[in-house]
Amino acid sequence: MENKRGSWGSNFGFLMAAVGSAVGLGNIWGFPYKMGSNGGFAFLLVYLLLAAFVGVAVMLGELAMGRKTGQSTVGAYKQLSEKFVFVGYFGTLCGFLILSFYSVLGGMVLRYAIGYLIAMFGGDGWAGQGTGFFGWLLYDSGSMLLFYALFSIITLVIVMGGVKGGIEKFSSVAMPALAALLLIIIIYIACQPGAVDGYKFVFKPNFEPLKNDFFGVLKTAAGQMFFSLSLGMGVMATYGSYLDKKENLQKNAVIIPFFDTLIALMAACAVMPACAAFGVDFGAGPGLLFASMQTVFANMGGFIGNLMGFLFYFLVLIAAVTSSISLLEGTVAVLNDRNIAKGKEPARKKNSLIIAGLIFIVGIPVALDALGSGGAAVPAPYELLGFTVEDLGAGLVPVAIDCWLDLYDCLSEGIFMPLGAMIMSILIGWVWGTKLVKEEVEAGGHTYKAAKFFEICFKFIAPIGLLIVLIAQIQSFF
Ligand code: TRP
């Protein structure tokens, strides 16, 4: 019988949900261009080392905390040490802020998928704007709000469905579909002349960036790794809390980063070669996912261009939804657990509605400030502070305030996330003791093979690694 909190139906279902949380816009949007512009293969090496020595340990720590206490973030800290309950609240707040901008981006992805669907049937999916659509969309408040709302509703409905009936069910279908779509696109792109330059851009070992700015590469890789693995805000603890005691935590903590990295690399093998083959600058950075990719599919031309465009944005949509549901669940579970602790019904549906509604409101400025391009329906933070678009162009405006998205991102990903994860590793390494993780790993009769390795990770490597991320993030945002 499923208990009141909810639980996964199987380890496979848990893995699909957890990998789904990890695989998101970060993999498809961020990873390819960050890897390409930070040393290619050399960046990958740094990324893999960080994932192996910091990512896997923090993943295991979060999963163990959640499953041990059978609680989501706040409840878990409450049970382990009341004093540190603020870390749980940090995490929750962080997930809250990330979800607000994540859903705005998700809405835009949805709009692109629909645009290609219309185009496939001969209509004009781009409001007469052609490849200039991105710039137009940002200023079209009606569309921005509508698709932001639609994406938020999709997320809400799945989370309302519960752990097994909503999140697990959706992820178990969506994740295999995502992998299949990605493969189709990779193969199609690989057959196009010129694609090879894209692979070269991503994979060519270039140790110059490492020599010139090792710290810069390290912080980019570390920040990307943390965001991509959904660490540092208790989402994984919450997912772990729904996992059966007999399942192997240690193995799961390795499988999730493995697939997350694999999909990121696959995305790199689709996005960059596509740009190379169809004459689009792949150094475009953040505009890549929208403006550049639309040009790729336009240059591909005809029905096949529209079809590939649809498949691509549909795949990105899946990736975004499986991540957004984890972010919403992280917060909703806190309220559910609080109700249960008071002896009441969890009231998941009501909690989901309240939280999703609040997040929607908080995200409205993100949807309406045209990502800081100036003169939009809602002024960007820098405009409120009296800076102008000219100051922005001249680089006088700190990144943290150049648009609402970056402001939220800087607070959450930049500060709360590394800080929370750092405190957690210190607590596990030095206060609660690594015994906590050991007991939990061994709970299902599994041997804790890498005990010594993880001990060193929790005590030294993870806290130091996270301190570096924290300092670097603060530096890069201000
Ligand atoms: N990992 C997701 C991505 O790569 C984003 C994400 C989802 C996330 N849930 C999270 C990030 C929880 C941090 C914490 O796009």
Short mmCIF file of C-alpha atoms and ligand atoms in Angstrom, two decimals:
data_model
loop_
_atom_site.label_atom_id
_atom_site.label_comp_id
_atom_site.label_asym_id
_atom_site.label_seq_id
_atom_site.Cartn_x
_atom_site.Cartn_y
_atom_site.Cartn_z
CA MET A 1 0.00 0.00 0.00
CA GLU A 2 1.29 3.44 -0.83
CA ASN A 3 1.75 5.52 2.30
CA LYS A 4 0.43 9.03 2.70
CA ARG A 5 3.64 10.68 1.54
CA GLY A 6 3.79 8.60 -1.63
CA SER A 7 6.58 6.34 -2.89
CA TRP A 8 8.14 5.17 -6.15
CA GLY A 9 6.74 2.07 -7.78
CA SER A 10 10.17 0.75 -8.72
CA ASN A 11 13.85 1.64 -8.75
CA PHE A 12 13.59 2.12 -12.51
CA GLY A 13 10.83 4.66 -11.99
CA PHE A 14 12.91 6.46 -9.41
CA LEU A 15 15.88 6.54 -11.78
CA MET A 16 13.81 7.93 -14.64
CA ALA A 17 12.47 10.66 -12.36
CA ALA A 18 15.90 11.48 -10.91
CA VAL A 19 17.69 11.41 -14.27
CA GLY A 20 14.76 13.42 -15.60
CA SER A 21 15.33 16.02 -12.91
CA ALA A 22 19.00 16.17 -13.74
CA VAL A 23 18.62 16.27 -17.51
CA GLY A 24 17.17 19.63 -18.38
CA LEU A 25 17.85 22.94 -20.06
CA GLY A 26 21.25 22.88 -18.39
CA ASN A 27 22.33 19.86 -20.43
CA ILE A 28 21.02 20.91 -23.80
CA TRP A 29 21.52 24.62 -23.56
CA GLY A 30 24.42 25.21 -21.21
CA PHE A 31 26.72 22.25 -21.53
CA PRO A 32 27.53 22.29 -25.28
CA TYR A 33 28.58 25.90 -25.47
CA LYS A 34 30.32 25.96 -22.11
CA MET A 35 32.34 22.93 -23.09
CA GLY A 36 33.16 24.39 -26.49
CA SER A 37 34.32 27.74 -25.20
CA ASN A 38 36.22 26.42 -22.17
CA GLY A 39 38.69 24.01 -23.70
CA GLY A 40 36.59 21.23 -25.22
CA PHE A 41 37.99 17.90 -24.16
CA ALA A 42 40.03 19.55 -21.42
CA PHE A 43 36.83 20.99 -19.97
CA LEU A 44 35.24 17.56 -20.11
CA LEU A 45 38.09 16.12 -18.06
CA VAL A 46 37.68 18.77 -15.37
CA TYR A 47 33.93 18.25 -15.42
CA LEU A 48 34.24 14.49 -15.03
CA LEU A 49 36.70 14.80 -12.16
CA LEU A 50 34.39 17.21 -10.36
CA ALA A 51 31.36 15.02 -10.97
CA ALA A 52 33.21 11.94 -9.69
CA PHE A 53 34.73 13.53 -6.57
CA VAL A 54 32.11 16.08 -5.59
CA GLY A 55 28.92 15.39 -7.53
CA VAL A 56 28.54 11.71 -6.75
CA ALA A 57 29.24 12.22 -3.05
CA VAL A 58 26.80 15.10 -2.65
CA MET A 59 24.24 13.09 -4.61
CA LEU A 60 24.70 10.13 -2.27
CA GLY A 61 24.54 12.42 0.74
CA GLU A 62 21.26 13.98 -0.35
CA LEU A 63 19.66 10.66 -1.26
CA ALA A 64 20.76 9.15 2.06
CA MET A 65 19.48 12.11 4.07
CA GLY A 66 16.10 11.89 2.44
CA ARG A 67 15.69 8.16 2.69
CA LYS A 68 17.04 7.94 6.22
CA THR A 69 14.60 10.50 7.58
CA GLY A 70 11.75 9.72 5.20
CA GLN A 71 11.31 13.47 4.93
CA SER A 72 11.71 16.20 2.37
CA THR A 73 14.36 18.91 2.81
CA VAL A 74 13.05 20.86 5.76
CA GLY A 75 11.80 17.79 7.64
CA ALA A 76 15.09 16.01 7.09
CA TYR A 77 17.12 18.82 8.67
CA LYS A 78 14.59 19.12 11.48
CA GLN A 79 15.07 15.48 12.33
CA LEU A 80 18.86 15.44 12.03
CA SER A 81 19.59 18.77 13.73
CA GLU A 82 17.00 21.40 14.38
CA LYS A 83 19.72 24.08 14.37
CA PHE A 84 20.35 23.61 10.69
CA VAL A 85 16.78 23.68 9.55
CA PHE A 86 17.57 26.98 7.83
CA VAL A 87 19.62 25.05 5.25
CA GLY A 88 16.46 23.19 4.33
CA TYR A 89 14.58 26.45 3.93
CA PHE A 90 17.43 27.87 1.81
CA GLY A 91 17.13 24.91 -0.48
CA THR A 92 13.39 25.26 -0.74
CA LEU A 93 13.63 28.95 -1.53
CA CYS A 94 16.28 28.21 -4.10
CA GLY A 95 14.09 25.68 -5.89
CA PHE A 96 11.26 28.17 -5.76
CA LEU A 97 13.27 30.90 -7.51
CA ILE A 98 14.79 28.56 -10.08
CA LEU A 99 11.39 27.19 -11.01
CA SER A 100 10.01 30.65 -11.68
CA PHE A 101 12.54 31.45 -14.40
CA TYR A 102 12.82 27.86 -15.54
CA SER A 103 9.12 27.87 -16.38
CA VAL A 104 9.42 31.08 -18.38
CA LEU A 105 12.11 29.42 -20.49
CA GLY A 106 10.04 26.23 -20.64
CA GLY A 107 7.12 28.28 -21.94
CA MET A 108 9.30 29.69 -24.71
CA VAL A 109 10.40 26.18 -25.65
CA LEU A 110 6.75 25.16 -25.80
CA ARG A 111 6.03 28.11 -28.09
CA TYR A 112 8.80 27.04 -30.45
CA ALA A 113 7.56 23.44 -30.53
CA ILE A 114 4.09 24.68 -31.44
CA GLY A 115 5.55 27.03 -34.05
CA TYR A 116 7.15 24.09 -35.83
CA LEU A 117 3.99 22.06 -35.56
CA ILE A 118 2.07 24.84 -37.30
CA ALA A 119 4.82 25.18 -39.90
CA MET A 120 4.74 21.43 -40.60
CA PHE A 121 1.14 21.82 -41.67
CA GLY A 122 1.92 24.72 -43.92
CA GLY A 123 1.02 27.58 -41.59
CA ASP A 124 3.18 30.45 -40.38
CA GLY A 125 4.33 29.51 -36.92
CA TRP A 126 6.40 32.66 -36.43
CA ALA A 127 3.88 35.50 -36.47
CA GLY A 128 5.36 36.82 -39.71
CA GLN A 129 8.75 37.35 -38.08
CA GLY A 130 10.73 34.50 -39.62
CA THR A 131 14.07 33.98 -37.92
CA GLY A 132 13.63 37.30 -36.14
CA PHE A 133 10.98 35.63 -34.02
CA PHE A 134 13.02 35.46 -30.82
CA GLY A 135 13.41 39.23 -30.57
CA TRP A 136 9.72 39.71 -31.26
CA LEU A 137 8.55 37.06 -28.80
CA LEU A 138 10.46 38.64 -25.91
CA TYR A 139 8.43 41.83 -26.28
CA ASP A 140 5.09 40.14 -26.89
CA SER A 141 3.76 40.11 -23.34
CA GLY A 142 0.63 38.17 -24.26
CA SER A 143 2.55 35.20 -25.70
CA MET A 144 5.16 35.26 -22.97
CA LEU A 145 2.52 35.08 -20.26
CA LEU A 146 0.33 32.58 -22.07
CA PHE A 147 3.09 30.04 -22.68
CA TYR A 148 4.60 30.62 -19.26
CA ALA A 149 1.17 29.82 -17.83
CA LEU A 150 0.75 26.74 -20.02
CA PHE A 151 4.11 25.35 -19.03
CA SER A 152 3.37 26.00 -15.35
CA ILE A 153 0.04 24.19 -15.68
CA ILE A 154 1.70 21.12 -17.24
CA THR A 155 4.14 21.03 -14.31
CA LEU A 156 1.33 21.52 -11.81
CA VAL A 157 -0.89 18.78 -13.22
CA ILE A 158 1.89 16.20 -13.11
CA VAL A 159 2.88 17.03 -9.54
CA MET A 160 -0.76 16.97 -8.46
CA GLY A 161 -0.85 13.40 -9.81
CA GLY A 162 1.47 12.35 -7.02
CA VAL A 163 4.83 10.64 -6.79
CA LYS A 164 3.94 7.40 -8.48
CA GLY A 165 0.85 8.37 -10.46
CA GLY A 166 2.24 11.68 -11.70
CA ILE A 167 6.00 12.16 -11.60
CA GLU A 168 7.06 8.53 -12.04
CA LYS A 169 4.49 7.75 -14.69
CA PHE A 170 5.40 10.78 -16.77
CA SER A 171 9.17 10.35 -16.44
CA SER A 172 9.11 6.64 -17.28
CA VAL A 173 7.65 7.42 -20.68
CA ALA A 174 9.25 10.79 -21.28
CA MET A 175 12.88 9.92 -20.58
CA PRO A 176 13.18 6.98 -23.00
CA ALA A 177 11.36 9.14 -25.58
CA LEU A 178 13.86 11.92 -25.02
CA ALA A 179 16.80 9.57 -25.57
CA ALA A 180 15.25 8.24 -28.78
CA LEU A 181 14.55 11.72 -30.17
CA LEU A 182 18.04 12.86 -29.37
CA LEU A 183 19.50 9.86 -31.20
CA ILE A 184 17.41 10.55 -34.30
CA ILE A 185 18.59 14.15 -34.38
CA ILE A 186 22.24 13.22 -33.78
CA ILE A 187 22.18 10.74 -36.65
CA TYR A 188 20.45 13.12 -39.05
CA ILE A 189 22.89 15.92 -38.24
CA ALA A 190 25.91 13.61 -38.52
CA CYS A 191 24.96 12.95 -42.15
CA GLN A 192 25.10 16.65 -43.08
CA PRO A 193 28.20 18.08 -44.74
CA GLY A 194 30.14 20.40 -42.48
CA ALA A 195 28.94 18.87 -39.22
CA VAL A 196 32.45 17.82 -38.38
CA ASP A 197 33.46 21.38 -37.44
CA GLY A 198 30.90 21.24 -34.65
CA TYR A 199 32.42 18.11 -33.16
CA LYS A 200 35.81 19.75 -33.44
CA PHE A 201 34.58 22.82 -31.58
CA VAL A 202 33.19 20.74 -28.73
CA PHE A 203 35.74 17.98 -28.40
CA LYS A 204 39.07 19.31 -29.66
CA PRO A 205 41.43 19.29 -26.69
CA ASN A 206 42.55 22.83 -26.10
CA PHE A 207 44.59 23.31 -22.99
CA GLU A 208 44.99 27.05 -23.51
CA PRO A 209 41.90 27.98 -21.43
CA LEU A 210 43.23 25.74 -18.65
CA LYS A 211 46.61 27.45 -18.77
CA ASN A 212 45.28 30.97 -19.09
CA ASP A 213 42.45 30.82 -16.61
CA PHE A 214 42.34 27.55 -14.73
CA PHE A 215 40.14 28.99 -12.02
CA GLY A 216 37.71 30.28 -14.62
CA VAL A 217 37.38 26.84 -16.23
CA LEU A 218 37.06 25.18 -12.83
CA LYS A 219 34.25 27.43 -11.71
CA THR A 220 32.35 27.11 -14.99
CA ALA A 221 32.60 23.32 -14.82
CA ALA A 222 31.67 23.18 -11.15
CA GLY A 223 28.68 25.51 -11.45
CA GLN A 224 27.43 23.62 -14.47
CA MET A 225 27.89 20.27 -12.73
CA PHE A 226 25.89 21.32 -9.68
CA PHE A 227 23.02 22.82 -11.58
CA SER A 228 22.92 19.94 -14.00
CA LEU A 229 22.79 17.30 -11.28
CA SER A 230 19.96 19.13 -9.48
CA LEU A 231 22.06 19.23 -6.33
CA GLY A 232 22.09 21.60 -3.40
CA MET A 233 18.41 22.30 -2.89
CA GLY A 234 17.09 19.10 -1.47
CA VAL A 235 15.30 17.97 -4.59
CA MET A 236 17.33 14.77 -4.59
CA ALA A 237 16.75 14.33 -0.85
CA THR A 238 13.03 14.54 -1.49
CA TYR A 239 13.23 12.03 -4.34
CA GLY A 240 15.36 9.77 -2.11
CA SER A 241 12.74 9.94 0.63
CA TYR A 242 10.26 8.13 -1.63
CA LEU A 243 12.69 5.29 -2.33
CA ASP A 244 12.32 1.82 -0.89
CA LYS A 245 14.85 0.80 1.78
CA LYS A 246 15.95 -2.23 -0.20
CA GLU A 247 17.25 -0.23 -3.18
CA ASN A 248 20.97 0.37 -3.66
CA LEU A 249 21.74 4.04 -2.96
CA GLN A 250 25.40 3.83 -3.83
CA LYS A 251 24.69 2.47 -7.28
CA ASN A 252 21.92 5.00 -7.90
CA ALA A 253 24.23 7.85 -6.88
CA VAL A 254 26.58 6.83 -9.69
CA ILE A 255 23.96 6.02 -12.33
CA ILE A 256 22.26 9.44 -12.16
CA PRO A 257 25.41 11.50 -12.88
CA PHE A 258 26.46 8.97 -15.51
CA PHE A 259 23.30 9.41 -17.56
CA ASP A 260 23.18 13.13 -16.95
CA THR A 261 26.66 13.48 -18.42
CA LEU A 262 25.90 11.10 -21.27
CA ILE A 263 22.86 13.12 -22.32
CA ALA A 264 24.83 16.37 -22.04
CA LEU A 265 27.48 14.93 -24.35
CA MET A 266 24.81 13.69 -26.74
CA ALA A 267 23.28 17.16 -26.78
CA ALA A 268 26.69 18.56 -27.62
CA CYS A 269 26.81 16.11 -30.55
CA ALA A 270 23.52 17.46 -31.85
CA VAL A 271 23.54 21.20 -31.21
CA MET A 272 27.06 22.25 -32.20
CA PRO A 273 27.39 20.13 -35.37
CA ALA A 274 23.96 21.39 -36.42
CA CYS A 275 25.17 24.97 -36.12
CA ALA A 276 28.35 24.10 -38.04
CA ALA A 277 26.52 22.30 -40.86
CA PHE A 278 23.96 25.05 -41.35
CA GLY A 279 26.19 28.04 -41.12
CA VAL A 280 25.25 29.36 -37.70
CA ASP A 281 27.77 30.81 -35.28
CA PHE A 282 28.10 28.34 -32.42
CA GLY A 283 29.69 30.78 -30.08
CA ALA A 284 26.32 32.44 -29.56
CA GLY A 285 26.13 31.53 -25.88
CA PRO A 286 22.75 31.82 -24.21
CA GLY A 287 20.88 32.82 -27.40
CA LEU A 288 21.84 29.44 -28.81
CA LEU A 289 18.77 27.51 -27.79
CA PHE A 290 16.33 29.88 -29.44
CA ALA A 291 17.72 32.24 -32.06
CA SER A 292 20.58 30.07 -33.35
CA MET A 293 18.67 26.81 -33.46
CA GLN A 294 15.77 28.41 -35.30
CA THR A 295 18.20 29.63 -37.95
CA VAL A 296 19.60 26.09 -38.18
CA PHE A 297 16.19 24.63 -38.96
CA ALA A 298 15.33 27.46 -41.33
CA ASN A 299 18.53 26.82 -43.27
CA MET A 300 17.76 23.11 -43.28
CA GLY A 301 14.61 24.16 -45.06
CA GLY A 302 11.41 22.53 -46.23
CA PHE A 303 9.38 19.93 -44.42
CA ILE A 304 12.41 18.18 -42.99
CA GLY A 305 13.58 21.43 -41.39
CA ASN A 306 10.21 21.90 -39.72
CA LEU A 307 10.03 18.27 -38.67
CA MET A 308 13.52 18.30 -37.15
CA GLY A 309 12.72 21.62 -35.50
CA PHE A 310 9.61 20.16 -33.94
CA LEU A 311 11.41 17.02 -32.75
CA PHE A 312 14.19 19.12 -31.27
CA TYR A 313 11.99 21.52 -29.31
CA PHE A 314 9.70 18.70 -28.23
CA LEU A 315 12.74 16.93 -26.80
CA VAL A 316 13.86 20.07 -25.01
CA LEU A 317 10.32 20.45 -23.68
CA ILE A 318 10.41 16.95 -22.20
CA ALA A 319 13.77 17.67 -20.61
CA ALA A 320 12.42 20.90 -19.13
CA VAL A 321 9.22 19.35 -17.77
CA THR A 322 10.92 16.43 -16.01
CA SER A 323 13.14 19.02 -14.31
CA SER A 324 10.43 21.51 -13.45
CA ILE A 325 8.31 18.83 -11.77
CA SER A 326 11.23 17.97 -9.50
CA LEU A 327 11.62 21.60 -8.54
CA LEU A 328 7.93 21.95 -7.74
CA GLU A 329 7.87 18.65 -5.86
CA GLY A 330 10.79 19.80 -3.71
CA THR A 331 8.66 22.61 -2.31
CA VAL A 332 5.28 20.88 -2.31
CA ALA A 333 6.71 17.95 -0.33
CA VAL A 334 7.74 20.32 2.46
CA LEU A 335 4.13 21.38 2.92
CA ASN A 336 2.83 17.80 2.58
CA ASP A 337 5.21 16.61 5.29
CA ARG A 338 4.26 19.46 7.55
CA ASN A 339 0.61 18.50 7.32
CA ILE A 340 1.37 14.86 8.00
CA ALA A 341 3.48 15.80 11.03
CA LYS A 342 0.47 17.66 12.38
CA GLY A 343 -1.62 14.53 11.94
CA LYS A 344 -3.53 15.95 8.99
CA GLU A 345 -3.94 14.72 5.43
CA PRO A 346 -1.02 15.78 3.20
CA ALA A 347 -3.32 17.82 0.90
CA ARG A 348 -0.94 17.46 -2.05
CA LYS A 349 -3.33 18.93 -4.60
CA LYS A 350 -4.02 22.03 -2.57
CA ASN A 351 -0.34 22.54 -1.73
CA SER A 352 0.66 22.11 -5.36
CA LEU A 353 -1.84 24.75 -6.41
CA ILE A 354 -0.73 27.24 -3.79
CA ILE A 355 2.98 26.83 -4.49
CA ALA A 356 2.62 26.81 -8.27
CA GLY A 357 0.47 29.94 -8.03
CA LEU A 358 3.00 31.76 -5.87
CA ILE A 359 5.87 30.74 -8.13
CA PHE A 360 3.92 31.96 -11.13
CA ILE A 361 3.52 35.39 -9.60
CA VAL A 362 7.20 35.62 -8.67
CA GLY A 363 8.16 34.70 -12.24
CA ILE A 364 6.03 37.32 -13.98
CA PRO A 365 8.82 39.94 -14.12
CA VAL A 366 11.08 37.30 -15.71
CA ALA A 367 8.50 36.75 -18.43
CA LEU A 368 7.95 40.45 -19.10
CA ASP A 369 11.33 42.15 -18.97
CA ALA A 370 12.45 40.88 -22.42
CA LEU A 371 15.46 39.29 -20.70
CA GLY A 372 16.78 42.74 -19.98
CA SER A 373 16.84 44.00 -23.57
CA GLY A 374 15.44 47.29 -22.34
CA GLY A 375 12.18 49.19 -22.66
CA ALA A 376 9.98 46.14 -21.99
CA ALA A 377 6.64 45.92 -20.17
CA VAL A 378 8.42 45.37 -16.88
CA PRO A 379 11.71 47.22 -16.34
CA ALA A 380 14.77 45.05 -15.71
CA PRO A 381 16.43 45.40 -12.29
CA TYR A 382 19.20 47.60 -13.73
CA GLU A 383 16.63 49.95 -15.22
CA LEU A 384 14.91 50.23 -11.87
CA LEU A 385 18.27 51.20 -10.39
CA GLY A 386 18.74 53.97 -12.95
CA PHE A 387 21.13 52.29 -15.37
CA THR A 388 20.39 52.42 -19.10
CA VAL A 389 20.63 49.98 -22.00
CA GLU A 390 23.76 51.88 -23.07
CA ASP A 391 25.35 51.13 -19.69
CA LEU A 392 24.41 47.49 -20.24
CA GLY A 393 26.10 47.47 -23.64
CA ALA A 394 29.17 49.14 -22.19
CA GLY A 395 29.45 46.42 -19.56
CA LEU A 396 28.80 48.77 -16.66
CA VAL A 397 25.91 46.68 -15.30
CA PRO A 398 26.71 43.74 -13.00
CA VAL A 399 25.42 40.43 -14.38
CA ALA A 400 23.28 39.89 -11.30
CA ILE A 401 20.97 42.76 -12.21
CA ASP A 402 20.97 42.71 -16.00
CA CYS A 403 17.59 40.97 -16.04
CA TRP A 404 15.19 39.36 -13.57
CA LEU A 405 16.26 35.90 -14.67
CA ASP A 406 19.87 36.61 -13.79
CA LEU A 407 18.89 38.17 -10.48
CA TYR A 408 16.96 35.06 -9.44
CA ASP A 409 19.66 32.83 -10.86
CA CYS A 410 22.36 34.62 -8.94
CA LEU A 411 20.51 34.34 -5.65
CA SER A 412 19.65 30.68 -6.13
CA GLU A 413 22.31 29.01 -8.23
CA GLY A 414 24.92 31.55 -7.28
CA ILE A 415 24.51 31.69 -3.51
CA PHE A 416 21.92 29.41 -1.86
CA MET A 417 22.75 26.29 -3.83
CA PRO A 418 26.52 26.07 -3.25
CA LEU A 419 26.12 27.35 0.30
CA GLY A 420 23.48 24.76 1.14
CA ALA A 421 25.46 21.91 -0.41
CA MET A 422 28.62 23.03 1.38
CA ILE A 423 26.92 23.09 4.76
CA MET A 424 25.41 19.69 4.03
CA SER A 425 28.76 18.07 3.21
CA ILE A 426 30.32 19.60 6.31
CA LEU A 427 27.47 18.29 8.43
CA ILE A 428 27.79 14.81 6.96
CA GLY A 429 31.58 14.82 7.09
CA TRP A 430 32.07 16.35 10.54
CA VAL A 431 28.87 16.73 12.57
CA TRP A 432 26.44 13.88 11.91
CA GLY A 433 29.29 11.69 10.75
CA THR A 434 29.56 9.61 7.63
CA LYS A 435 27.95 6.82 9.65
CA LEU A 436 24.62 8.26 8.59
CA VAL A 437 25.36 7.54 4.95
CA LYS A 438 26.94 4.18 5.75
CA GLU A 439 23.89 2.93 7.62
CA GLU A 440 21.58 4.06 4.89
CA VAL A 441 23.62 2.46 2.10
CA GLU A 442 23.80 -0.80 4.03
CA ALA A 443 20.11 -0.72 4.93
CA GLY A 444 19.08 -2.90 2.01
CA GLY A 445 21.86 -5.44 2.69
CA HIS A 446 24.25 -3.77 0.22
CA THR A 447 27.94 -3.39 0.96
CA TYR A 448 29.26 0.14 1.15
CA LYS A 449 32.17 -0.58 -1.15
CA ALA A 450 33.45 2.93 -1.60
CA ALA A 451 33.14 3.94 2.07
CA LYS A 452 36.70 5.32 2.37
CA PHE A 453 36.38 7.24 -0.88
CA PHE A 454 33.14 8.89 0.16
CA GLU A 455 34.50 9.70 3.60
CA ILE A 456 37.30 11.73 2.03
CA CYS A 457 34.84 13.37 -0.36
CA PHE A 458 32.46 14.46 2.40
CA LYS A 459 35.18 15.63 4.76
CA PHE A 460 37.51 17.44 2.40
CA ILE A 461 36.97 17.43 -1.33
CA ALA A 462 33.30 18.41 -1.43
CA PRO A 463 33.45 21.30 1.09
CA ILE A 464 36.56 22.75 -0.53
CA GLY A 465 35.14 22.27 -4.02
CA LEU A 466 31.93 23.97 -2.97
CA LEU A 467 33.74 26.84 -1.35
CA ILE A 468 35.48 27.45 -4.68
CA VAL A 469 32.14 27.38 -6.49
CA LEU A 470 30.63 29.81 -4.01
CA ILE A 471 33.46 32.32 -4.30
CA ALA A 472 33.55 31.99 -8.06
CA GLN A 473 29.80 32.41 -8.43
CA ILE A 474 29.76 35.52 -6.28
CA GLN A 475 32.64 36.94 -8.30
CA SER A 476 31.03 36.25 -11.64
CA PHE A 477 27.68 37.73 -10.76
CA PHE A 478 28.85 40.98 -9.20
N1 TRP B 1 19.14 19.88 -13.55
C1 TRP B 1 18.26 20.69 -14.32
C2 TRP B 1 18.96 21.13 -15.59
O1 TRP B 1 20.04 20.73 -15.88
C3 TRP B 1 17.76 21.88 -13.54
C4 TRP B 1 17.20 21.47 -12.24
C5 TRP B 1 16.12 20.75 -12.03
C6 TRP B 1 17.74 21.73 -10.98
N2 TRP B 1 15.94 20.53 -10.70
C7 TRP B 1 16.90 21.10 -10.05
C8 TRP B 1 18.85 22.39 -10.59
C9 TRP B 1 17.19 21.13 -8.71
C10 TRP B 1 19.14 22.41 -9.25
C11 TRP B 1 18.34 21.77 -8.32
O2 TRP B 1 18.42 21.88 -16.34
#
